[in-house]
Coordinates of C-alpha atoms in Angstrom, one line a residue:
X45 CA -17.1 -13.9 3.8
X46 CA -16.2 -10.7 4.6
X47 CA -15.7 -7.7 2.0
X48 CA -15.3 -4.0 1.4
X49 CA -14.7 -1.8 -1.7
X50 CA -12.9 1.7 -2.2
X51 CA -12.0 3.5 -5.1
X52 CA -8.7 5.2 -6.0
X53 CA -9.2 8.7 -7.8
X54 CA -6.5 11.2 -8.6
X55 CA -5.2 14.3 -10.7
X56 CA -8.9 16.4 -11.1
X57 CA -7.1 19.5 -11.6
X58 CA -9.7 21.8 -10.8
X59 CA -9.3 25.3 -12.1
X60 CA -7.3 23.9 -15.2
X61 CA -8.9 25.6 -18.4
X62 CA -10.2 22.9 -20.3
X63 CA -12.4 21.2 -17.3
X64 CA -14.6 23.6 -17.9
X65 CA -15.0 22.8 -21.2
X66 CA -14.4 19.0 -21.2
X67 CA -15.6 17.8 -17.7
X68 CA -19.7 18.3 -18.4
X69 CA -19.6 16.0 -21.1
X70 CA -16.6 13.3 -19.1
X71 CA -18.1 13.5 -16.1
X72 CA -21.4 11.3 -17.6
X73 CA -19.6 8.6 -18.3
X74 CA -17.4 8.4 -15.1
X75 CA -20.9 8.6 -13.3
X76 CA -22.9 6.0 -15.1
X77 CA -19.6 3.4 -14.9
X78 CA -19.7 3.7 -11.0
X79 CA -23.5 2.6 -11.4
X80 CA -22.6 -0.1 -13.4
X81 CA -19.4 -1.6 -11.1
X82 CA -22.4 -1.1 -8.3
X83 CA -24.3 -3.1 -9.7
X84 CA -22.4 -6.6 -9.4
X85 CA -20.2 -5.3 -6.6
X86 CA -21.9 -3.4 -3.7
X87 CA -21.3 -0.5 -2.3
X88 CA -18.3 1.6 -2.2
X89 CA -17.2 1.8 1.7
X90 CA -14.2 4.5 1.2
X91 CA -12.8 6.8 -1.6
X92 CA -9.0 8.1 -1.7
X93 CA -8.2 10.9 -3.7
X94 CA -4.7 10.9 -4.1
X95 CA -3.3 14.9 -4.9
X96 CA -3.9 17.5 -7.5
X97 CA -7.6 18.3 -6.1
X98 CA -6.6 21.7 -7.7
X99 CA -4.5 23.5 -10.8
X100 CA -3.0 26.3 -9.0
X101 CA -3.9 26.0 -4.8
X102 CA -6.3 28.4 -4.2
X103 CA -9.4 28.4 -2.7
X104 CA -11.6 29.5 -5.6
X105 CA -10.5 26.0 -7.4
X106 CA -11.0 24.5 -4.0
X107 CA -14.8 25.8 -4.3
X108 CA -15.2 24.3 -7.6
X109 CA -13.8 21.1 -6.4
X110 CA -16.2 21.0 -4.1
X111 CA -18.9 21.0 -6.3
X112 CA -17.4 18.2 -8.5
X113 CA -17.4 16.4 -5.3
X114 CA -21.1 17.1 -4.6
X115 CA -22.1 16.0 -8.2
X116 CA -20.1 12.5 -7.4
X117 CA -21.7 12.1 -3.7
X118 CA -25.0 12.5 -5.1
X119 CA -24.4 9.6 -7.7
X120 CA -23.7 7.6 -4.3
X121 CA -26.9 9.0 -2.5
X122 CA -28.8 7.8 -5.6
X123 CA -27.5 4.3 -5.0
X124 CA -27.8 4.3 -1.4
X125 CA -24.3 4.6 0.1
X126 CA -22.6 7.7 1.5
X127 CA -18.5 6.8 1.5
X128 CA -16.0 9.0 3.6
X129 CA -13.1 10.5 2.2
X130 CA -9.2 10.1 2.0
X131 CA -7.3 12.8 0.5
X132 CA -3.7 14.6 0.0
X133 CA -2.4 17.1 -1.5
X134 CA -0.7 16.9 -4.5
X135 CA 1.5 19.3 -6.3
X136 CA -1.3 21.4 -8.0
X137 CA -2.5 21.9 -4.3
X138 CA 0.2 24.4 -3.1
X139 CA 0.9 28.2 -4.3
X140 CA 4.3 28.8 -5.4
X141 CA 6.3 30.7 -2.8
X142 CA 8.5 33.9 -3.8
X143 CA 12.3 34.2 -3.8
X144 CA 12.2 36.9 -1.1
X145 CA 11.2 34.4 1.6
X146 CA 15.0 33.6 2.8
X147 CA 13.8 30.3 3.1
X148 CA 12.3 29.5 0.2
X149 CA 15.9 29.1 -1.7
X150 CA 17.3 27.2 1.0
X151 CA 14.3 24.7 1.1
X152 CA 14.6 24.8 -3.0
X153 CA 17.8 23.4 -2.3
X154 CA 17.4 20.9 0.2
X155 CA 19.7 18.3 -0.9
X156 CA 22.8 21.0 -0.6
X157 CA 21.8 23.0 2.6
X158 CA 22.7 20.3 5.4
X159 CA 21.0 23.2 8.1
X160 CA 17.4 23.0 6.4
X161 CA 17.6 19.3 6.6
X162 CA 18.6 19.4 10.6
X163 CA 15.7 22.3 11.4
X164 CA 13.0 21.2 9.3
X165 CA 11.6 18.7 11.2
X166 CA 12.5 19.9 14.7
X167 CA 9.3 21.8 16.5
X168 CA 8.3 25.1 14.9
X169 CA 10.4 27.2 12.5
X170 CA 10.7 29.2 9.6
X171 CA 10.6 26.5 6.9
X172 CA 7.8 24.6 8.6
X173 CA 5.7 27.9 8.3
X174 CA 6.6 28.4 4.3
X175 CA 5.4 25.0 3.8
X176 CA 2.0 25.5 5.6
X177 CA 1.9 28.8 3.9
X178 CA 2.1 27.4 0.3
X179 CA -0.7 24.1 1.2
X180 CA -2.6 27.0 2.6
X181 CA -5.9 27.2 0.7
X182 CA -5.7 22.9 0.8
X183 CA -5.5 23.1 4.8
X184 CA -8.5 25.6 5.2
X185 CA -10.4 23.4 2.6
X186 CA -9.5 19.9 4.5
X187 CA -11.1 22.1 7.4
X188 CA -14.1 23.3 6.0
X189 CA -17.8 21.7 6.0
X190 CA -17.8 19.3 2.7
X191 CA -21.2 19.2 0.7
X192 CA -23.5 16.1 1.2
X193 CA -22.0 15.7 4.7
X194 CA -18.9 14.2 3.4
X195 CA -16.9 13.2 5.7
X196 CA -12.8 13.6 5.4
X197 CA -11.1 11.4 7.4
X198 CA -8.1 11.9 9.1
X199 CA -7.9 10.1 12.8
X200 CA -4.4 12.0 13.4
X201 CA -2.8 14.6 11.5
X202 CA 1.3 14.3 11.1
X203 CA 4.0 16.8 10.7
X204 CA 3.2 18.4 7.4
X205 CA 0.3 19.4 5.6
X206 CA -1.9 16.3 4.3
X207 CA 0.2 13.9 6.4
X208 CA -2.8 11.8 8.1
X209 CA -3.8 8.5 9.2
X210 CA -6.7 7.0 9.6
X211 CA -8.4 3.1 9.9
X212 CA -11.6 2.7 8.6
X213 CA -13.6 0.0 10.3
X214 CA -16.4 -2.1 7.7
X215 CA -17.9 -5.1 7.9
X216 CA -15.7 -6.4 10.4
X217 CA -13.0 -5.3 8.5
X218 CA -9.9 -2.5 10.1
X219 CA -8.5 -1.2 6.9
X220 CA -4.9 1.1 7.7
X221 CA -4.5 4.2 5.6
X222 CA -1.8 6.5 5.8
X223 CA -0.9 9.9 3.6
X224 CA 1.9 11.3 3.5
X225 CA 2.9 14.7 1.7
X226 CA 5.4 14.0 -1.1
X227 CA 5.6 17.3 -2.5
X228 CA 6.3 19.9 -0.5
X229 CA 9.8 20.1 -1.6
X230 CA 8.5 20.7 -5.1
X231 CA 8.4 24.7 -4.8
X232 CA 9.2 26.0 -7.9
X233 CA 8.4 25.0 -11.5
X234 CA 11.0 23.0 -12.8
X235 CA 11.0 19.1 -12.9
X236 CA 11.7 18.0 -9.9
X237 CA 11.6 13.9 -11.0
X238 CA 14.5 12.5 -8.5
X239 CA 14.5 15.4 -6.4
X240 CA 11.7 15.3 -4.0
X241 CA 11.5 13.5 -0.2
X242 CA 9.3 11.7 1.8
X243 CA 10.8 11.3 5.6
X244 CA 10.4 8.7 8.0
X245 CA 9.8 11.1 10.4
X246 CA 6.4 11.6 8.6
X247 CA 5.8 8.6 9.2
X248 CA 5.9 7.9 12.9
X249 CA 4.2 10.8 14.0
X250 CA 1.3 9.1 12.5
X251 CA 1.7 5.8 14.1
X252 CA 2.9 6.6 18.0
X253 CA 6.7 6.0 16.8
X254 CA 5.6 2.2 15.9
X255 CA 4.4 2.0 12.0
X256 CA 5.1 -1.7 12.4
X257 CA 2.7 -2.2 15.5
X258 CA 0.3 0.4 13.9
X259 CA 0.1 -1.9 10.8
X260 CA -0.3 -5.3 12.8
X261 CA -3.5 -4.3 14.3
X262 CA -5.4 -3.5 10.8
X263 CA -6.3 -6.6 8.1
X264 CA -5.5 -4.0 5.2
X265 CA -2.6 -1.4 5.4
X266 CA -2.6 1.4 2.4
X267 CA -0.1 3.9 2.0
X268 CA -1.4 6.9 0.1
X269 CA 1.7 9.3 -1.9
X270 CA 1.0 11.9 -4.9
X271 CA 4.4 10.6 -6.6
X272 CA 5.6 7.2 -7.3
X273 CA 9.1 6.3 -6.1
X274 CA 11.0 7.7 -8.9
X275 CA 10.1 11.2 -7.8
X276 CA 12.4 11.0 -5.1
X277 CA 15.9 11.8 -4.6
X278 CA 17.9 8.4 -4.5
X279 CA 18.9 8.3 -0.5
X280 CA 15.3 9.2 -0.2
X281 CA 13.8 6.5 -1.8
X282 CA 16.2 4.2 -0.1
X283 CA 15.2 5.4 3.1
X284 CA 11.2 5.0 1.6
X285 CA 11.8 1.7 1.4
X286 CA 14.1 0.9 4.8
X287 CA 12.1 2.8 7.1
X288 CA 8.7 4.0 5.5
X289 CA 7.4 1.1 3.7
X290 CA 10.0 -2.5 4.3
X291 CA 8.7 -5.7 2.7
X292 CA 5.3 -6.5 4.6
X293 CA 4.2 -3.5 6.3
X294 CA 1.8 -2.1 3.7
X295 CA 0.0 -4.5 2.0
X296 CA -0.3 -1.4 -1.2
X297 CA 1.2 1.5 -2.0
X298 CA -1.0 3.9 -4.4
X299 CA -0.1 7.1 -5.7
X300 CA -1.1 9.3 -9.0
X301 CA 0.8 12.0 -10.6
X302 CA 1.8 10.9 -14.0
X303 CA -1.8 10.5 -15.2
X304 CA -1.6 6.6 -16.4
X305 CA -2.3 3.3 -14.6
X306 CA 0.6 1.1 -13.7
X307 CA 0.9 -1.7 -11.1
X308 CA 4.0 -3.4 -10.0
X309 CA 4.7 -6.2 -7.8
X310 CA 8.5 -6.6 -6.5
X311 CA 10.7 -9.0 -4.6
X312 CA 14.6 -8.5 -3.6
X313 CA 15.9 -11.4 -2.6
X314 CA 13.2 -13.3 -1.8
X315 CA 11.6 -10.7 0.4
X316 CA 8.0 -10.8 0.7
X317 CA 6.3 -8.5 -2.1
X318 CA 5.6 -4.6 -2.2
X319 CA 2.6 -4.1 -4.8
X320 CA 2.6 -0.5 -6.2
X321 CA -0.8 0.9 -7.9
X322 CA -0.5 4.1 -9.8
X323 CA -3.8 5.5 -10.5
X324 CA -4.8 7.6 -13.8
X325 CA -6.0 11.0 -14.1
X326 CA -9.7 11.4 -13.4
X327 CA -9.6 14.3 -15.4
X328 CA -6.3 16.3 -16.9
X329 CA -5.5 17.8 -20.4
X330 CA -6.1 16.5 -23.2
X331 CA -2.4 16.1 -23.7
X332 CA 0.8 16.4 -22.3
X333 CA 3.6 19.2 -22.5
X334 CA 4.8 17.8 -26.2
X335 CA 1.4 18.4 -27.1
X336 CA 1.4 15.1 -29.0
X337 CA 1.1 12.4 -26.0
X338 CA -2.4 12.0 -25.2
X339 CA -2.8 11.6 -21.8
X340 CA -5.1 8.8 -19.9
X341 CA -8.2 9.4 -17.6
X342 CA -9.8 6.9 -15.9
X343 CA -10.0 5.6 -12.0
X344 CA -9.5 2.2 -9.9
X345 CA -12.0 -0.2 -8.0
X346 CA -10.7 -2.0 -5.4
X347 CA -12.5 -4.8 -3.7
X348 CA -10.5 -6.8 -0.3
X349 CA -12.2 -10.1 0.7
X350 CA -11.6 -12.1 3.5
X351 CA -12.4 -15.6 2.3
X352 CA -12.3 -18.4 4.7
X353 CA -9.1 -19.6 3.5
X354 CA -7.6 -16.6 2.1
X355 CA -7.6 -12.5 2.0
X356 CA -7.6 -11.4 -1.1
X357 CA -7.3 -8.0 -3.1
X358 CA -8.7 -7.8 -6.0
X359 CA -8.2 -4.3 -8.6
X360 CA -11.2 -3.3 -11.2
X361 CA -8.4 -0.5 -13.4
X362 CA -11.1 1.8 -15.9
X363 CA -10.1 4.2 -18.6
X364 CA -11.9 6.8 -20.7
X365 CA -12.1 5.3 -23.9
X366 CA -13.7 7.8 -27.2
X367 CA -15.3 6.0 -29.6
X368 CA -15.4 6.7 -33.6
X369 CA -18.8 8.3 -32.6
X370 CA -16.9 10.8 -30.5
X371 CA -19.0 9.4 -27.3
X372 CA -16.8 9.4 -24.1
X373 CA -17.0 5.8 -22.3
X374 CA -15.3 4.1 -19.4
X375 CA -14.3 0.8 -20.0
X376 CA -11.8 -2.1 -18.8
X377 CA -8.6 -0.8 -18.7
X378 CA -6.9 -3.4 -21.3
X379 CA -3.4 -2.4 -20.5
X380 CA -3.3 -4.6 -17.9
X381 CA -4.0 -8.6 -17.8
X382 CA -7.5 -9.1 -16.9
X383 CA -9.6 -11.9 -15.9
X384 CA -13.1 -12.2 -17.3
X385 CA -14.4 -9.8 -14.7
X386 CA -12.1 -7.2 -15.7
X387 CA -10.2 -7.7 -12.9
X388 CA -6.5 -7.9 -11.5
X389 CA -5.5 -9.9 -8.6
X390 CA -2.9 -8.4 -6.9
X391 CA -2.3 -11.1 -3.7
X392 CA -4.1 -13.8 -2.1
X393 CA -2.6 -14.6 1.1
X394 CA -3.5 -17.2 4.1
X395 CA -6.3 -15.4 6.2
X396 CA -5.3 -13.7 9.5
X397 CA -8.5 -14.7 10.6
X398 CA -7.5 -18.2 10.1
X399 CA -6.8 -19.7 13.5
X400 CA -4.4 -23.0 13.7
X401 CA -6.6 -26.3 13.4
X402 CA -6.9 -28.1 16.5
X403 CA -5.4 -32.0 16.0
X404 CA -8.8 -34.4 15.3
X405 CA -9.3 -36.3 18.1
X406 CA -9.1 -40.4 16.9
X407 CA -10.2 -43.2 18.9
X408 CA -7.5 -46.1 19.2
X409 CA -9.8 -48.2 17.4
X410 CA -9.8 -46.2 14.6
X411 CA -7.3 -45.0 11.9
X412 CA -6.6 -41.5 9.9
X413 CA -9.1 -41.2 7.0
X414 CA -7.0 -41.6 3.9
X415 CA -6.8 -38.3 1.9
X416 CA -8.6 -39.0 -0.7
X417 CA -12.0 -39.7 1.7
X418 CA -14.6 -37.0 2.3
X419 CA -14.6 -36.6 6.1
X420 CA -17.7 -33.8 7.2
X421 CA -15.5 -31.5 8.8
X422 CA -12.2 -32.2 8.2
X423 CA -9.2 -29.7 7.5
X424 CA -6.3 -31.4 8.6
X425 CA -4.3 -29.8 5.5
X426 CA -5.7 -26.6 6.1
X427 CA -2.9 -25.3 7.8
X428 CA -0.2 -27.1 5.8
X429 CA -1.2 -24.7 2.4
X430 CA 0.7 -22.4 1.2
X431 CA -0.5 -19.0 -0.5
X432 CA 1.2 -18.0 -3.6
X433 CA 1.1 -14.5 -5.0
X434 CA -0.3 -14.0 -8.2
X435 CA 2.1 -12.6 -10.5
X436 CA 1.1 -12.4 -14.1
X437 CA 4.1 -10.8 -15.4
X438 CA 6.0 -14.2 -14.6
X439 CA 4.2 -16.1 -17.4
X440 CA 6.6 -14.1 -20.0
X441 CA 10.0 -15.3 -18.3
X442 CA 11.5 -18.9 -17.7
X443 CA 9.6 -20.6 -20.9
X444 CA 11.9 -23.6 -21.0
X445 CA 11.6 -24.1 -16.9
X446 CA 7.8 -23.8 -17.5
X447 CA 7.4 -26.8 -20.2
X448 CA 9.7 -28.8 -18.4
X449 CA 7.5 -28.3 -15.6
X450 CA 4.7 -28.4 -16.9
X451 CA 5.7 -31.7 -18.2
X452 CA 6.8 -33.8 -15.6
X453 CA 3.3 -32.7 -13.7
X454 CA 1.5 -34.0 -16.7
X455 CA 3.3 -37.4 -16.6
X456 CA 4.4 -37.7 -13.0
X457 CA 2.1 -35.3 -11.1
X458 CA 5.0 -34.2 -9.4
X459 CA 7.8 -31.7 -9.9
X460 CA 11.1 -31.0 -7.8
X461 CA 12.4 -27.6 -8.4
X462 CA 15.9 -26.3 -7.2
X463 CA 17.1 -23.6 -8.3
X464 CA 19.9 -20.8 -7.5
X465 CA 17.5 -17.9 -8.9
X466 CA 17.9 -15.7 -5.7
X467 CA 14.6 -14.4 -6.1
X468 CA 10.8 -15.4 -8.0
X469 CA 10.6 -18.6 -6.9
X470 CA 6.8 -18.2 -5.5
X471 CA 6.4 -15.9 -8.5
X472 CA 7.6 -19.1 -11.2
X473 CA 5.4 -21.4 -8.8
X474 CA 2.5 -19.1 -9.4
X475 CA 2.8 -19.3 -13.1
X476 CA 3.2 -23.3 -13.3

């Protein structure tokens, strides 16, 4: 078996008033709940940090970030690993641009200015320079000598700042992982939720003009945004999901930004599944704008295994929890459905290490070996099974379809199912 693990962090906010109030104290029991996930699950090989390294974008919060990063790294050292580093910006990572800039008002209104859309992306120009202006201080710091000898990786840079990709290669293993900057649109300080773009364009300058090709050579493809889908303007998203990230090119799409964990898995139509994995804050205010919603810190551990049947990936979700004592602790994140281990499966699919199984060879004196006889070294099904997805949420739908399944496998062990649904049918098989 083959294995790696990386962790999903987001949303530090370095520079925000109360970290340095709150974080000494947090910080402790983040630390200690790495050692303990360590402890039964090996090393971590990889961490992405998915936007909002900073509060405000400049470089003295970019200096204290580094410091938080140091403290973390060290934890690592002390167990005996030393993981490289993912990162994008988010949209506490850029300055806020003035008015007077001509083209800051015509970037601010993209969606209206058919000219900015047509120039933005072609060579050098003024609204290319405003947007490397504002991710300024996150550019010099992506450049810049990280403590402990992290290392920041980013095997080709893309159009705009923070766009990257990158494979990391472990234990026989060629994991895909590609950032790309979903907030530079987001210039001034009003909500922007519907508004913002990611462009294909991003995309293929990462990949030699072939994201699908790109993908095919890695075992694990991740796709690494600050904002989840709703963030962006509706053509946008439709174009996110034609062009940037179709049904069975990434295997996940992570992201942070609204500081709580969530994870979706979707089919249209019988497509093949796009999970989603939105990561909590490691560290944010104590609560949101309304000053009544608490908001929810935590981080996730991911482990990918390639089994000899089956890959599989596998999602540890943890949240700060404050007991009555007033003690911070990280524990299983219970808003999800968990296993034993704490852990969510989020696919198990037929290996692409698996090659087809040669036909036995069988003498004309001999016959098949019925299946229910244990031949050494047979796997004449092998090929035949079919991987199912896991898909929890399923168990809550199609009650009466699942007793009358349920039934006629008890009393037959059979069951024909035909259906018209359009779409869950592995999901419903999943849940029989």
């Amino acid at each position: 078996m083959q294995s790696l693990n990386w962790l999903l962090l987001s949303d530090i906010h370095v520079g925000m008033g109360d970290l340095e109030v709150l974080w000494p104290t947090a910080k402790h029991a983040f630390f200690e709940d790495i050692k303990k996930l360590h402890a039964t699950n090996g090393d971590i090989d990889f961490v992405v940090f998915a936007g909002d390294l900073a509060y405000k974008g400049v470089t003295p919060e970019y200096d204290r970030f580094n410091i938080v990063l140091g403290e973390l790294w060290s934890v690592f050292a002390g167990l005996g690993f030393n993981p490289p580093l993912v990162a994008l910006p988010g949209n506490h990572d850029l300055s806020r641009p003035s008015d007077s800039n001509p083209a800051t008002p015509m970037l601010k209104q993209w969606w209206d200015q058919k000219s900015a859309r047509e120039t933005l992306f072609k060579g050098t120009n003024h609204y290319r320079d405003l947007i490397s202006d504002v991710f300024s201080a996150y550019t010099n710091w992506s450049k810049s000598p990280l403590p402990h000898g992290i290392k920041l990786l980013a095997d080709n840079e893309g159009l705009l700042p923070g766009d990257s990709s990158t494979v990391v290669e472990k234990n026989g293993l060629r994991v895909g992982v590609v950032c790309l900057n979903s907030t530079w649109l987001q210039l001034g300080n009003e909500n922007y939720e519907g508004k913002l773009h990611v462009d294909s364009r991003q995309l293929l300058a990462l990949t030699k003009d072939d994201p699908t090709v790109w993908c095919q050579s890695n075992d694990l493809n991740i796709l690494v945004t600050h904002h989840p889908l709703g963030w962006l303007e509706p053509s946008s998203r439709k174009q996110f999901e034609s062009e940037i990230n179709p049904p069975g090119r990434f295997d996940i799409h992570v992201y942070g930004h609204m500081h709580e964990a969530a994870s979706e898995v979707t089919s249209s139509s019988g497509s093949q599944q796009r999970i989603t994995f939105q990561s909590r804050s490691v560290f944010g205010l104590e609560y949101v704008g309304d000053k009544i919603t608490e908001r929810s810190h935590g981080y996730a551990w991911f482990t990918y295994k390639r089994e000899e049947e089956a890959d599989r990936l596998f999602c540890k979700p943890r949240a700060l929890f404050r007991q009555n004592s007033g003690k911070a602790k990280i524990v299983q994140d219970h808003n999800f459905e968990l296993d034993d281990a704490g852990t969510v499966p989020l696919f198990s699919r037929q290996s692409k290490a698996l090659s087809p199984t040669p036909k036995p060879k069988i003498k004309e004196e001999t016959s098949s070996p019925a299946l229910n006889e244990v031949t050494a070294g047979t796997s004449t099904l092998k090929s035949l099974r079919y991987y199912l997805h896991p898909s929890a949420a399923h168990k809550q739908v199609r009650l009466i379809e699942h007793r009358k399944a349920g039934e006629a496998i008890n009393s037959e062990r059979a069951v024909w199912i035909v259906s018209d649904w359009g779409m869950g049918g592995d999901e419903f098989l999943y849940t029989v």
